[in-house]
């Protein structure tokens, strides 16, 4: 008899999808790495990454994903 296979429940699937979207962008990965080392605000991150704030790859609502 085959073992019953389970699917990921929807809330967990949504959470995993959000994380995957963050990791799909190399600048976002760089931001995560920087934030792992130190608390930085958006201005500090844009200075370190040498990007304009208008090109910041995470909207302010998206920062909650990182926290």
Coordinates of N, CA and C in Angstrom, one line a residue:
X1 N 0.8 -1.2 0.0 CA 0.0 0.0 0.0 C 0.9 1.2 0.0
X2 N 0.5 2.2 -0.8 CA 1.3 3.4 -0.9 C 1.0 4.3 0.3
X3 N 2.1 5.0 0.7 CA 1.9 6.0 1.8 C 1.2 7.2 1.3
X4 N 0.3 7.8 2.1 CA -0.5 9.0 1.7 C 0.5 10.2 1.7
X5 N 0.5 10.9 0.6 CA 1.3 12.1 0.5 C 0.5 13.3 0.8
X6 N 1.1 14.3 1.5 CA 0.5 15.5 1.9 C 1.0 16.7 1.1
X7 N 0.1 17.7 0.9 CA 0.5 18.9 0.3 C 0.8 19.9 1.4
X8 N 1.5 21.0 1.0 CA 1.7 22.1 1.9 C 0.4 22.9 2.1
X9 N 0.1 23.2 3.3 CA -1.2 23.9 3.5 C -1.0 25.3 2.9
X10 N -2.1 26.0 2.5 CA -2.0 27.2 1.7 C -1.2 28.4 2.4
X11 N -1.4 28.6 3.7 CA -0.8 29.6 4.4 C 0.8 29.5 4.4
X12 N 1.2 28.2 4.5 CA 2.6 27.9 4.5 C 3.2 28.1 3.1
X13 N 2.4 27.7 2.1 CA 2.8 27.8 0.7 C 2.9 29.3 0.3
X14 N 2.0 30.1 0.8 CA 2.1 31.6 0.5 C 3.4 32.1 1.2
X15 N 3.7 31.7 2.4 CA 4.9 32.2 3.1 C 6.1 31.8 2.3
X16 N 6.2 30.6 1.9 CA 7.4 30.1 1.1 C 7.5 30.8 -0.2
X17 N 6.4 31.1 -0.9 CA 6.4 31.8 -2.1 C 7.0 33.2 -1.9
X18 N 6.6 33.9 -0.8 CA 7.1 35.2 -0.6 C 8.6 35.2 -0.4
X19 N 9.1 34.2 0.4 CA 10.5 34.1 0.6 C 11.2 33.8 -0.7
X20 N 10.7 33.0 -1.5 CA 11.3 32.7 -2.8 C 11.4 33.9 -3.7
X21 N 10.4 34.8 -3.7 CA 10.4 36.0 -4.5 C 11.5 36.9 -4.0
X22 N 11.8 37.0 -2.7 CA 12.8 37.8 -2.1 C 14.2 37.3 -2.6
X23 N 14.3 36.0 -2.6 CA 15.6 35.4 -3.0 C 15.8 35.3 -4.5
X24 N 14.8 35.6 -5.3 CA 15.0 35.6 -6.7 C 15.7 36.7 -7.3
X25 N 16.0 37.7 -6.5 CA 16.7 38.9 -6.9 C 18.0 39.0 -6.2
X26 N 19.1 39.1 -6.9 CA 20.5 39.1 -6.3 C 20.7 40.3 -5.4
X27 N 20.1 41.5 -5.7 CA 20.2 42.7 -4.8 C 19.5 42.4 -3.5
X28 N 18.3 41.8 -3.6 CA 17.6 41.4 -2.4 C 18.4 40.5 -1.5
X29 N 19.1 39.5 -2.1 CA 19.9 38.6 -1.3 C 21.0 39.4 -0.7
X30 N 21.6 40.3 -1.4 CA 22.7 41.2 -0.8 C 22.1 42.0 0.4
X31 N 20.9 42.5 0.2 CA 20.3 43.3 1.3 C 20.1 42.4 2.5
X32 N 19.6 41.2 2.3 CA 19.5 40.2 3.5 C 20.8 40.0 4.2
X33 N 21.9 39.8 3.4 CA 23.2 39.6 3.9 C 23.7 40.8 4.7
X34 N 23.5 42.0 4.2 CA 23.8 43.2 4.9 C 23.1 43.3 6.2
X35 N 21.8 43.1 6.2 CA 20.9 43.2 7.4 C 21.2 42.1 8.4
X36 N 21.8 41.0 8.0 CA 22.2 40.0 8.9 C 23.4 40.5 9.7
X37 N 24.2 41.3 9.1 CA 25.4 41.9 9.8 C 25.1 43.1 10.7
X38 N 24.1 43.9 10.3 CA 23.8 45.1 11.0 C 22.4 45.7 10.7
X39 N 21.9 46.4 11.6 CA 20.6 47.1 11.4 C 20.9 48.3 10.5
X40 N 20.3 48.4 9.3 CA 20.5 49.5 8.4 C 19.2 50.0 7.9
X41 N 19.1 51.3 7.7 CA 17.9 51.8 7.1 C 18.0 51.8 5.6
X42 N 16.9 52.2 4.9 CA 16.9 52.2 3.4 C 18.0 53.1 2.8
X43 N 18.2 54.3 3.4 CA 19.2 55.2 2.9 C 20.6 54.6 3.0
X44 N 20.9 53.9 4.1 CA 22.2 53.3 4.3 C 22.4 52.2 3.3
X45 N 21.3 51.4 3.1 CA 21.4 50.3 2.2 C 21.6 50.8 0.7
X46 N 20.9 51.8 0.4 CA 21.1 52.3 -1.0 C 22.5 52.9 -1.2
X47 N 23.1 53.5 -0.1 CA 24.4 54.0 -0.2 C 25.4 52.9 -0.4
X48 N 25.3 51.9 0.4 CA 26.2 50.7 0.4 C 26.1 50.0 -1.0
X49 N 24.9 49.9 -1.5 CA 24.7 49.1 -2.7 C 24.9 50.0 -4.0
X50 N 25.0 51.3 -3.7 CA 25.2 52.3 -4.8 C 24.1 52.3 -5.8
X51 N 22.8 52.3 -5.2 CA 21.6 52.4 -6.1 C 20.8 53.5 -5.6
X52 N 19.9 54.0 -6.5 CA 19.0 55.1 -6.1 C 17.8 54.5 -5.3
X53 N 17.3 55.2 -4.4 CA 16.2 54.7 -3.6 C 15.0 54.4 -4.4
X54 N 14.8 55.1 -5.6 CA 13.7 54.7 -6.5 C 13.9 53.4 -7.1
X55 N 15.1 52.9 -7.1 CA 15.4 51.6 -7.7 C 15.6 50.5 -6.6
X56 N 15.2 50.8 -5.4 CA 15.3 49.9 -4.3 C 14.4 48.7 -4.6
X57 N 15.0 47.5 -4.6 CA 14.2 46.3 -5.1 C 13.2 45.7 -4.2
X58 N 12.9 46.4 -3.0 CA 11.9 45.9 -2.1 C 11.1 47.1 -1.7
X59 N 9.7 47.0 -1.9 CA 8.9 48.1 -1.5 C 8.8 48.1 0.0
X60 N 8.3 49.2 0.6 CA 8.3 49.3 2.0 C 7.4 48.3 2.7
X61 N 6.4 47.8 2.0 CA 5.5 46.8 2.5 C 6.3 45.4 2.5
X62 N 7.2 45.3 1.5 CA 8.0 44.1 1.4 C 9.0 43.9 2.5
X63 N 9.4 45.0 3.2 CA 10.4 44.9 4.2 C 9.9 44.0 5.4
X64 N 8.6 43.9 5.6 CA 8.1 43.0 6.6 C 8.5 41.6 6.4
X65 N 8.7 41.2 5.1 CA 9.1 39.8 4.8 C 10.5 39.6 5.4
X66 N 11.3 40.6 5.3 CA 12.7 40.4 5.8 C 12.8 40.3 7.3
X67 N 11.9 41.1 8.0 CA 11.9 41.1 9.4 C 11.6 39.8 9.9

